[in-house]
PDB file of C-alpha atoms in Angstrom:
ATOM      1  CA  MET X   1     -61.954   8.083 -25.758  1.00  0.00           C
ATOM      2  CA  LEU X   2     -60.631  11.250 -24.418  1.00  0.00           C
ATOM      3  CA  LYS X   3     -60.706  10.055 -20.808  1.00  0.00           C
ATOM      4  CA  ILE X   4     -58.606   7.083 -21.854  1.00  0.00           C
ATOM      5  CA  MET X   5     -56.024   9.112 -23.672  1.00  0.00           C
ATOM      6  CA  LYS X   6     -55.755  11.369 -20.890  1.00  0.00           C
ATOM      7  CA  GLU X   7     -55.141   8.296 -18.510  1.00  0.00           C
ATOM      8  CA  LEU X   8     -52.869   6.658 -20.903  1.00  0.00           C
ATOM      9  CA  GLY X   9     -50.839  10.042 -21.236  1.00  0.00           C
ATOM     10  CA  LEU X  10     -50.521  10.194 -17.407  1.00  0.00           C
ATOM     11  CA  PHE X  11     -49.280   6.693 -17.255  1.00  0.00           C
ATOM     12  CA  LEU X  12     -46.578   7.265 -19.745  1.00  0.00           C
ATOM     13  CA  LEU X  13     -45.505  10.255 -17.862  1.00  0.00           C
ATOM     14  CA  LEU X  14     -45.274   8.423 -14.610  1.00  0.00           C
ATOM     15  CA  LEU X  15     -43.347   5.643 -16.487  1.00  0.00           C
ATOM     16  CA  LEU X  16     -40.937   8.235 -17.709  1.00  0.00           C
ATOM     17  CA  LEU X  17     -40.388   9.718 -14.209  1.00  0.00           C
ATOM     18  CA  VAL X  18     -39.812   6.136 -12.819  1.00  0.00           C
ATOM     19  CA  THR X  19     -37.376   5.368 -15.604  1.00  0.00           C
ATOM     20  CA  ALA X  20     -35.391   8.632 -15.188  1.00  0.00           C
ATOM     21  CA  ASP X  21     -35.159   8.105 -11.445  1.00  0.00           C
ATOM     22  CA  GLU X  22     -33.980   4.484 -11.773  1.00  0.00           C
ATOM     23  CA  ALA X  23     -31.170   5.748 -14.288  1.00  0.00           C
ATOM     24  CA  ARG X  24     -30.177   8.410 -11.776  1.00  0.00           C
ATOM     25  CA  SER X  25     -29.909   6.073  -8.921  1.00  0.00           C
ATOM     26  CA  SER X  26     -27.640   3.585 -10.952  1.00  0.00           C
ATOM     27  CA  ASP X  27     -25.430   6.456 -12.248  1.00  0.00           C
ATOM     28  CA  PRO X  28     -22.307   6.207  -9.989  1.00  0.00           C
ATOM     29  CA  ALA X  29     -22.096  10.073  -9.974  1.00  0.00           C
ATOM     30  CA  ASN X  30     -25.392  10.280  -8.286  1.00  0.00           C
ATOM     31  CA  GLY X  31     -25.626   7.041  -6.297  1.00  0.00           C
ATOM     32  CA  GLU X  32     -23.274   5.640  -3.544  1.00  0.00           C
ATOM     33  CA  VAL X  33     -19.809   4.846  -4.985  1.00  0.00           C
ATOM     34  CA  PRO X  34     -17.703   2.000  -3.452  1.00  0.00           C
ATOM     35  CA  PRO X  35     -14.252   2.969  -2.536  1.00  0.00           C
ATOM     36  CA  ALA X  36     -11.612   2.550  -5.329  1.00  0.00           C
ATOM     37  CA  GLU X  37      -9.285  -0.226  -4.873  1.00  0.00           C
ATOM     38  CA  VAL X  38      -5.516   0.600  -5.109  1.00  0.00           C
ATOM     39  CA  ARG X  39      -3.492  -2.542  -6.079  1.00  0.00           C
ATOM     40  CA  GLU X  40      -0.052  -3.532  -6.313  1.00  0.00           C
ATOM     41  CA  VAL X  41      -0.566  -6.468  -8.628  1.00  0.00           C
ATOM     42  CA  TYR X  42      -2.361  -6.494 -11.872  1.00  0.00           C
ATOM     43  CA  GLY X  43      -3.092  -8.817 -15.014  1.00  0.00           C
ATOM     44  CA  ASN X  44      -3.695 -11.940 -12.726  1.00  0.00           C
ATOM     45  CA  GLY X  45      -0.181 -11.948 -10.991  1.00  0.00           C
ATOM     46  CA  ARG X  46       1.659 -10.925 -14.123  1.00  0.00           C
ATOM     47  CA  LEU X  47       2.386  -7.095 -13.579  1.00  0.00           C
ATOM     48  CA  PHE X  48       3.666  -5.756 -10.501  1.00  0.00           C
ATOM     49  CA  ASP X  49       3.762  -2.041  -9.273  1.00  0.00           C
ATOM     50  CA  ILE X  50       7.266  -1.404  -7.678  1.00  0.00           C
ATOM     51  CA  THR X  51       6.733   2.279  -7.092  1.00  0.00           C
ATOM     52  CA  HIS X  52       6.227   3.522  -3.476  1.00  0.00           C
ATOM     53  CA  ARG X  53       3.076   5.867  -3.166  1.00  0.00           C
ATOM     54  CA  LEU X  54       3.963   9.371  -2.439  1.00  0.00           C
ATOM     55  CA  LYS X  55       2.360  10.110   0.823  1.00  0.00           C
ATOM     56  CA  PRO X  56       3.334  12.391   3.800  1.00  0.00           C
ATOM     57  CA  ASP X  57       4.899   9.623   5.854  1.00  0.00           C
ATOM     58  CA  LEU X  58       7.286   8.222   3.163  1.00  0.00           C
ATOM     59  CA  PRO X  59      10.880   8.660   4.473  1.00  0.00           C
ATOM     60  CA  LYS X  60      13.089  11.543   3.393  1.00  0.00           C
ATOM     61  CA  PHE X  61      16.730  11.364   3.090  1.00  0.00           C
ATOM     62  CA  ASP X  62      18.540  12.390   6.215  1.00  0.00           C
ATOM     63  CA  SER X  63      15.135  13.428   7.948  1.00  0.00           C
ATOM     64  CA  THR X  64      13.040  12.154  10.770  1.00  0.00           C
ATOM     65  CA  GLY X  65       9.817  13.761   9.640  1.00  0.00           C
ATOM     66  CA  GLY X  66       8.804  12.042   6.269  1.00  0.00           C
ATOM     67  CA  ILE X  67       8.378  13.958   3.034  1.00  0.00           C
ATOM     68  CA  GLY X  68       5.358  15.893   4.554  1.00  0.00           C
ATOM     69  CA  GLN X  69       2.252  17.151   2.768  1.00  0.00           C
ATOM     70  CA  LEU X  70       2.644  17.033  -0.958  1.00  0.00           C
ATOM     71  CA  TYR X  71      -0.786  17.659  -2.443  1.00  0.00           C
ATOM     72  CA  THR X  72      -3.282  20.572  -1.846  1.00  0.00           C
ATOM     73  CA  LEU X  73      -6.679  21.150  -3.549  1.00  0.00           C
ATOM     74  CA  VAL X  74      -6.756  24.625  -4.800  1.00  0.00           C
ATOM     75  CA  GLN X  75     -10.155  24.103  -6.468  1.00  0.00           C
ATOM     76  CA  SER X  76     -12.729  22.138  -4.672  1.00  0.00           C
ATOM     77  CA  ILE X  77     -16.337  20.851  -5.629  1.00  0.00           C
ATOM     78  CA  LYS X  78     -17.034  20.762  -1.915  1.00  0.00           C
ATOM     79  CA  ASN X  79     -16.295  24.268  -1.732  1.00  0.00           C
ATOM     80  CA  GLY X  80     -18.355  25.361  -4.724  1.00  0.00           C
ATOM     81  CA  SER X  81     -16.130  24.866  -7.778  1.00  0.00           C
ATOM     82  CA  SER X  82     -17.262  23.038 -10.928  1.00  0.00           C
ATOM     83  CA  TYR X  83     -14.191  20.755 -10.497  1.00  0.00           C
ATOM     84  CA  ASN X  84     -11.418  19.392  -8.330  1.00  0.00           C
ATOM     85  CA  GLU X  85      -7.796  20.626  -8.963  1.00  0.00           C
ATOM     86  CA  GLY X  86      -4.904  20.300  -6.906  1.00  0.00           C
ATOM     87  CA  GLU X  87      -1.048  21.564  -6.860  1.00  0.00           C
ATOM     88  CA  ILE X  88       1.992  19.585  -5.731  1.00  0.00           C
ATOM     89  CA  ASN X  89       3.921  21.280  -3.058  1.00  0.00           C
ATOM     90  CA  ARG X  90       7.388  21.256  -2.502  1.00  0.00           C
ATOM     91  CA  LEU X  91       8.767  17.933  -3.844  1.00  0.00           C
ATOM     92  CA  LEU X  92      12.438  17.161  -3.768  1.00  0.00           C
ATOM     93  CA  THR X  93      13.794  15.354  -6.938  1.00  0.00           C
ATOM     94  CA  HIS X  94      15.024  12.338  -4.870  1.00  0.00           C
ATOM     95  CA  THR X  95      11.867  11.409  -3.243  1.00  0.00           C
ATOM     96  CA  GLY X  96      10.133   7.897  -3.131  1.00  0.00           C
ATOM     97  CA  THR X  97      10.929   5.898  -6.121  1.00  0.00           C
ATOM     98  CA  HIS X  98      13.210   7.926  -8.211  1.00  0.00           C
ATOM     99  CA  VAL X  99      16.208   8.251 -10.573  1.00  0.00           C
ATOM    100  CA  ASP X 100      19.648   9.648 -10.373  1.00  0.00           C
ATOM    101  CA  THR X 101      21.264  11.121 -13.395  1.00  0.00           C
ATOM    102  CA  PRO X 102      24.961  11.844 -13.948  1.00  0.00           C
ATOM    103  CA  GLY X 103      24.129  15.626 -13.147  1.00  0.00           C
ATOM    104  CA  HIS X 104      23.418  14.574  -9.669  1.00  0.00           C
ATOM    105  CA  PHE X 105      27.000  14.207  -8.439  1.00  0.00           C
ATOM    106  CA  TYR X 106      28.967  15.988 -11.503  1.00  0.00           C
ATOM    107  CA  GLN X 107      28.610  19.557 -11.948  1.00  0.00           C
ATOM    108  CA  LYS X 108      30.124  19.401 -15.512  1.00  0.00           C
ATOM    109  CA  TYR X 109      27.521  16.932 -16.569  1.00  0.00           C
ATOM    110  CA  PHE X 110      24.728  18.874 -15.000  1.00  0.00           C
ATOM    111  CA  GLU X 111      25.865  21.878 -16.870  1.00  0.00           C
ATOM    112  CA  ALA X 112      26.131  19.876 -20.223  1.00  0.00           C
ATOM    113  CA  GLY X 113      22.617  18.599 -19.848  1.00  0.00           C
ATOM    114  CA  TYR X 114      22.871  15.206 -18.526  1.00  0.00           C
ATOM    115  CA  THR X 115      19.799  15.616 -16.629  1.00  0.00           C
ATOM    116  CA  ILE X 116      16.508  13.829 -16.503  1.00  0.00           C
ATOM    117  CA  GLU X 117      15.111  14.575 -19.836  1.00  0.00           C
ATOM    118  CA  SER X 118      18.329  13.102 -21.473  1.00  0.00           C
ATOM    119  CA  LEU X 119      18.035   9.671 -19.870  1.00  0.00           C
ATOM    120  CA  ASP X 120      17.926   6.642 -22.210  1.00  0.00           C
ATOM    121  CA  LEU X 121      14.475   5.061 -22.328  1.00  0.00           C
ATOM    122  CA  ASP X 122      15.951   1.993 -23.719  1.00  0.00           C
ATOM    123  CA  VAL X 123      17.919   1.513 -20.581  1.00  0.00           C
ATOM    124  CA  LEU X 124      14.959   2.131 -18.384  1.00  0.00           C
ATOM    125  CA  ASN X 125      12.798  -0.352 -20.195  1.00  0.00           C
ATOM    126  CA  GLY X 126      13.497  -3.912 -20.964  1.00  0.00           C
ATOM    127  CA  PRO X 127      14.388  -7.340 -19.560  1.00  0.00           C
ATOM    128  CA  ALA X 128      15.741  -7.189 -16.187  1.00  0.00           C
ATOM    129  CA  LEU X 129      16.959  -9.647 -13.361  1.00  0.00           C
ATOM    130  CA  LEU X 130      15.607  -9.327  -9.740  1.00  0.00           C
ATOM    131  CA  ILE X 131      18.121 -10.806  -7.383  1.00  0.00           C
ATOM    132  CA  ASP X 132      18.482 -11.444  -3.597  1.00  0.00           C
ATOM    133  CA  VAL X 133      21.554 -10.114  -2.072  1.00  0.00           C
ATOM    134  CA  PRO X 134      23.225 -11.735   0.937  1.00  0.00           C
ATOM    135  CA  ARG X 135      21.714 -10.167   4.079  1.00  0.00           C
ATOM    136  CA  ASP X 136      24.759  -9.770   6.225  1.00  0.00           C
ATOM    137  CA  SER X 137      26.752  -6.986   4.777  1.00  0.00           C
ATOM    138  CA  ASN X 138      26.722  -4.019   2.279  1.00  0.00           C
ATOM    139  CA  ILE X 139      27.068  -4.588  -1.628  1.00  0.00           C
ATOM    140  CA  THR X 140      31.048  -5.038  -1.885  1.00  0.00           C
ATOM    141  CA  ALA X 141      33.079  -6.281  -4.751  1.00  0.00           C
ATOM    142  CA  LYS X 142      33.155  -9.595  -2.922  1.00  0.00           C
ATOM    143  CA  VAL X 143      29.373  -9.698  -2.826  1.00  0.00           C
ATOM    144  CA  MET X 144      28.926  -8.602  -6.416  1.00  0.00           C
ATOM    145  CA  GLU X 145      31.390 -11.340  -7.575  1.00  0.00           C
ATOM    146  CA  SER X 146      29.302 -14.026  -5.530  1.00  0.00           C
ATOM    147  CA  LEU X 147      26.203 -13.132  -7.257  1.00  0.00           C
ATOM    148  CA  GLN X 148      27.391 -14.579 -10.558  1.00  0.00           C
ATOM    149  CA  ILE X 149      25.300 -12.179 -12.670  1.00  0.00           C
ATOM    150  CA  PRO X 150      25.303 -13.578 -16.135  1.00  0.00           C
ATOM    151  CA  LYS X 151      27.256 -11.495 -18.873  1.00  0.00           C
ATOM    152  CA  GLY X 152      25.044  -9.562 -21.112  1.00  0.00           C
ATOM    153  CA  THR X 153      22.492  -8.719 -18.305  1.00  0.00           C
ATOM    154  CA  ARG X 154      21.702  -5.158 -18.713  1.00  0.00           C
ATOM    155  CA  ARG X 155      19.323  -4.419 -15.946  1.00  0.00           C
ATOM    156  CA  VAL X 156      19.432  -5.561 -12.195  1.00  0.00           C
ATOM    157  CA  LEU X 157      17.214  -4.912  -9.198  1.00  0.00           C
ATOM    158  CA  PHE X 158      18.936  -5.628  -6.043  1.00  0.00           C
ATOM    159  CA  ARG X 159      16.774  -6.803  -3.188  1.00  0.00           C
ATOM    160  CA  THR X 160      18.458  -6.305   0.094  1.00  0.00           C
ATOM    161  CA  LEU X 161      17.842  -6.416   3.988  1.00  0.00           C
ATOM    162  CA  ASN X 162      16.076  -2.942   3.406  1.00  0.00           C
ATOM    163  CA  THR X 163      13.100  -4.719   2.103  1.00  0.00           C
ATOM    164  CA  ASP X 164      13.152  -7.297   4.834  1.00  0.00           C
ATOM    165  CA  ARG X 165      13.193  -4.408   7.305  1.00  0.00           C
ATOM    166  CA  ARG X 166      10.581  -2.536   5.583  1.00  0.00           C
ATOM    167  CA  LEU X 167      12.501   0.759   5.792  1.00  0.00           C
ATOM    168  CA  MET X 168      10.594   2.292   3.000  1.00  0.00           C
ATOM    169  CA  TYR X 169       7.388   2.156   5.121  1.00  0.00           C
ATOM    170  CA  GLN X 170       9.108   3.932   8.125  1.00  0.00           C
ATOM    171  CA  THR X 171       8.697   7.710   8.409  1.00  0.00           C
ATOM    172  CA  ASN X 172      12.114   8.180   9.905  1.00  0.00           C
ATOM    173  CA  TYR X 173      15.283   8.059   7.695  1.00  0.00           C
ATOM    174  CA  ASP X 174      17.503   4.969   8.809  1.00  0.00           C
ATOM    175  CA  SER X 175      21.220   5.619   7.741  1.00  0.00           C
ATOM    176  CA  SER X 176      22.005   1.981   8.668  1.00  0.00           C
ATOM    177  CA  TYR X 177      20.246   0.774   5.271  1.00  0.00           C
ATOM    178  CA  VAL X 178      22.212  -1.664   3.009  1.00  0.00           C
ATOM    179  CA  GLY X 179      23.904  -0.105  -0.103  1.00  0.00           C
ATOM    180  CA  PHE X 180      26.930  -0.271  -2.605  1.00  0.00           C
ATOM    181  CA  MET X 181      30.250   0.229  -1.236  1.00  0.00           C
ATOM    182  CA  THR X 182      32.697   1.929  -3.633  1.00  0.00           C
ATOM    183  CA  ASP X 183      34.560  -1.257  -4.521  1.00  0.00           C
ATOM    184  CA  GLY X 184      31.230  -3.017  -5.174  1.00  0.00           C
ATOM    185  CA  ALA X 185      30.223  -0.076  -7.550  1.00  0.00           C
ATOM    186  CA  GLN X 186      33.560  -0.182  -9.289  1.00  0.00           C
ATOM    187  CA  TRP X 187      33.366  -4.065  -9.582  1.00  0.00           C
ATOM    188  CA  LEU X 188      29.919  -3.507 -11.302  1.00  0.00           C
ATOM    189  CA  VAL X 189      31.360  -1.050 -13.643  1.00  0.00           C
ATOM    190  CA  ASP X 190      34.422  -3.055 -14.619  1.00  0.00           C
ATOM    191  CA  ASN X 191      33.110  -6.550 -14.680  1.00  0.00           C
ATOM    192  CA  THR X 192      29.419  -6.476 -16.001  1.00  0.00           C
ATOM    193  CA  ASP X 193      27.201  -5.148 -18.674  1.00  0.00           C
ATOM    194  CA  ILE X 194      24.750  -3.610 -16.296  1.00  0.00           C
ATOM    195  CA  LYS X 195      23.317  -0.297 -17.306  1.00  0.00           C
ATOM    196  CA  LEU X 196      20.187   0.196 -14.906  1.00  0.00           C
ATOM    197  CA  VAL X 197      20.758  -0.424 -11.140  1.00  0.00           C
ATOM    198  CA  GLY X 198      17.701  -0.746  -9.189  1.00  0.00           C
ATOM    199  CA  VAL X 199      17.765  -0.516  -5.261  1.00  0.00           C
ATOM    200  CA  ASP X 200      15.330  -0.926  -2.614  1.00  0.00           C
ATOM    201  CA  TYR X 201      16.029   2.329  -0.407  1.00  0.00           C
ATOM    202  CA  LEU X 202      16.615   5.875  -0.916  1.00  0.00           C
ATOM    203  CA  SER X 203      20.192   5.710  -1.853  1.00  0.00           C
ATOM    204  CA  VAL X 204      22.087   3.246  -4.030  1.00  0.00           C
ATOM    205  CA  ALA X 205      25.273   3.947  -1.772  1.00  0.00           C
ATOM    206  CA  ALA X 206      25.835   2.888   1.609  1.00  0.00           C
ATOM    207  CA  PHE X 207      25.643   5.920   4.028  1.00  0.00           C
ATOM    208  CA  VAL X 208      29.368   5.379   4.900  1.00  0.00           C
ATOM    209  CA  ASP X 209      30.395   5.634   1.231  1.00  0.00           C
ATOM    210  CA  LEU X 210      27.790   8.065  -0.051  1.00  0.00           C
ATOM    211  CA  VAL X 211      29.742  10.169  -2.530  1.00  0.00           C
ATOM    212  CA  PRO X 212      32.387   7.976  -3.740  1.00  0.00           C
ATOM    213  CA  THR X 213      30.045   5.296  -4.795  1.00  0.00           C
ATOM    214  CA  HIS X 214      27.858   7.546  -6.818  1.00  0.00           C
ATOM    215  CA  LEU X 215      31.005   8.985  -8.510  1.00  0.00           C
ATOM    216  CA  ALA X 216      31.986   5.436  -9.575  1.00  0.00           C
ATOM    217  CA  LEU X 217      28.676   4.483 -10.959  1.00  0.00           C
ATOM    218  CA  LEU X 218      27.776   7.782 -12.788  1.00  0.00           C
ATOM    219  CA  LYS X 219      31.299   8.756 -13.985  1.00  0.00           C
ATOM    220  CA  ASN X 220      31.032   6.926 -17.626  1.00  0.00           C
ATOM    221  CA  ARG X 221      27.291   8.572 -18.084  1.00  0.00           C
ATOM    222  CA  GLU X 222      26.093   4.949 -18.957  1.00  0.00           C
ATOM    223  CA  ILE X 223      24.444   3.735 -15.820  1.00  0.00           C
ATOM    224  CA  ILE X 224      21.001   4.885 -14.666  1.00  0.00           C
ATOM    225  CA  ILE X 225      20.501   4.493 -10.971  1.00  0.00           C
ATOM    226  CA  VAL X 226      16.762   3.858  -9.762  1.00  0.00           C
ATOM    227  CA  GLU X 227      16.289   4.157  -6.044  1.00  0.00           C
ATOM    228  CA  GLY X 228      13.585   3.429  -3.738  1.00  0.00           C
ATOM    229  CA  MET X 229      11.982   0.436  -5.566  1.00  0.00           C
ATOM    230  CA  LYS X 230       9.238  -1.513  -3.767  1.00  0.00           C
ATOM    231  CA  LEU X 231      10.355  -5.202  -4.221  1.00  0.00           C
ATOM    232  CA  ASP X 232       8.545  -6.913  -1.328  1.00  0.00           C
ATOM    233  CA  ASP X 233       6.514  -9.963  -2.130  1.00  0.00           C
ATOM    234  CA  ILE X 234       7.943 -10.467  -5.578  1.00  0.00           C
ATOM    235  CA  GLU X 235       9.975 -13.781  -6.598  1.00  0.00           C
ATOM    236  CA  ALA X 236      13.396 -13.155  -7.635  1.00  0.00           C
ATOM    237  CA  GLY X 237      13.873 -13.999 -11.266  1.00  0.00           C
ATOM    238  CA  GLN X 238      13.582 -12.549 -14.976  1.00  0.00           C
ATOM    239  CA  TYR X 239      11.028  -9.848 -15.630  1.00  0.00           C
ATOM    240  CA  VAL X 240      10.570  -6.739 -18.053  1.00  0.00           C
ATOM    241  CA  VAL X 241      10.923  -3.509 -16.071  1.00  0.00           C
ATOM    242  CA  ASN X 242       9.361  -0.403 -17.347  1.00  0.00           C
ATOM    243  CA  CYS X 243      10.423   2.921 -15.598  1.00  0.00           C
ATOM    244  CA  LEU X 244       9.149   6.334 -16.922  1.00  0.00           C
ATOM    245  CA  PRO X 245      10.806   9.249 -14.989  1.00  0.00           C
ATOM    246  CA  ILE X 246       9.083  12.553 -14.914  1.00  0.00           C
ATOM    247  CA  ARG X 247      10.279  14.732 -17.735  1.00  0.00           C
ATOM    248  CA  LEU X 248      11.279  17.759 -15.758  1.00  0.00           C
ATOM    249  CA  VAL X 249      13.871  19.701 -17.726  1.00  0.00           C
ATOM    250  CA  GLY X 250      17.083  20.428 -16.221  1.00  0.00           C
ATOM    251  CA  ALA X 251      16.425  18.128 -13.042  1.00  0.00           C
ATOM    252  CA  ASP X 252      19.191  16.168 -11.547  1.00  0.00           C
ATOM    253  CA  GLY X 253      16.855  13.428 -10.825  1.00  0.00           C
ATOM    254  CA  GLY X 254      13.103  12.990 -10.171  1.00  0.00           C
ATOM    255  CA  PRO X 255      10.222  10.556  -9.356  1.00  0.00           C
ATOM    256  CA  THR X 256       9.386   7.605 -11.637  1.00  0.00           C
ATOM    257  CA  ARG X 257       6.856   5.055 -12.063  1.00  0.00           C
ATOM    258  CA  CYS X 258       8.121   1.635 -12.382  1.00  0.00           C
ATOM    259  CA  ILE X 259       6.511  -1.703 -12.965  1.00  0.00           C
ATOM    260  CA  LEU X 260       7.639  -5.294 -13.420  1.00  0.00           C
ATOM    261  CA  VAL X 261       6.146  -7.697 -15.920  1.00  0.00           C
ATOM    262  CA  LYS X 262       6.624 -11.344 -15.831  1.00  0.00           C
ATOM    263  CA  ASN X 263       8.132 -12.890 -18.872  1.00  0.00           C
TER     264      ASN X 263
END
């Protein structure tokens, strides 16, 4: 009997060891882990991430070298730490997909606190129209009138030749991008109900009309500009847009995560 009990005990011990080993091998932390999938489309084609990934070769305004290294590990498991922890290096407020505030071009607004933490989330989130702009010019008053944007439309994302040329995927800044001219911006202010203007390169304003266009759009402190949106491979039409800018107190602008959801 004693011999049988010893053999049974040994069997149970071996069984426990095998079970524990199987559990360890099935644990992703101990076994081989498949690479994570980074997607642009979610929810069976219903939700689109329209935010450009922050990476060293993303273009930077008026620069040929991209934005450079942004993230550095200061604590590393590989180097003996119990955890990984990084820090974000020098990051300009108008990097990648980002918002402009009234304080970006108006000092009096900047000093009065019209900075990123004061932006209206009701404007940044809600029904939106994605439209294709004629590819043969900047966005002038004539172009704006031709688009026939319905009255009451509060949020419009303008897809231009910039998307076709994939300018946001090129490291070198390209000043020949398409943007609003001052008369186009003023026409939008005077003749539409638009409060969110989304564009597909680093500036809403054409390079040749940079300052006056921004001044026209931001003068009344009612319009929020979202620049650098990723609008490729999405059908034009009605969506719900959700943009949540980084809540950096006192900043004239800043990176934002934006998604589009099909109605």
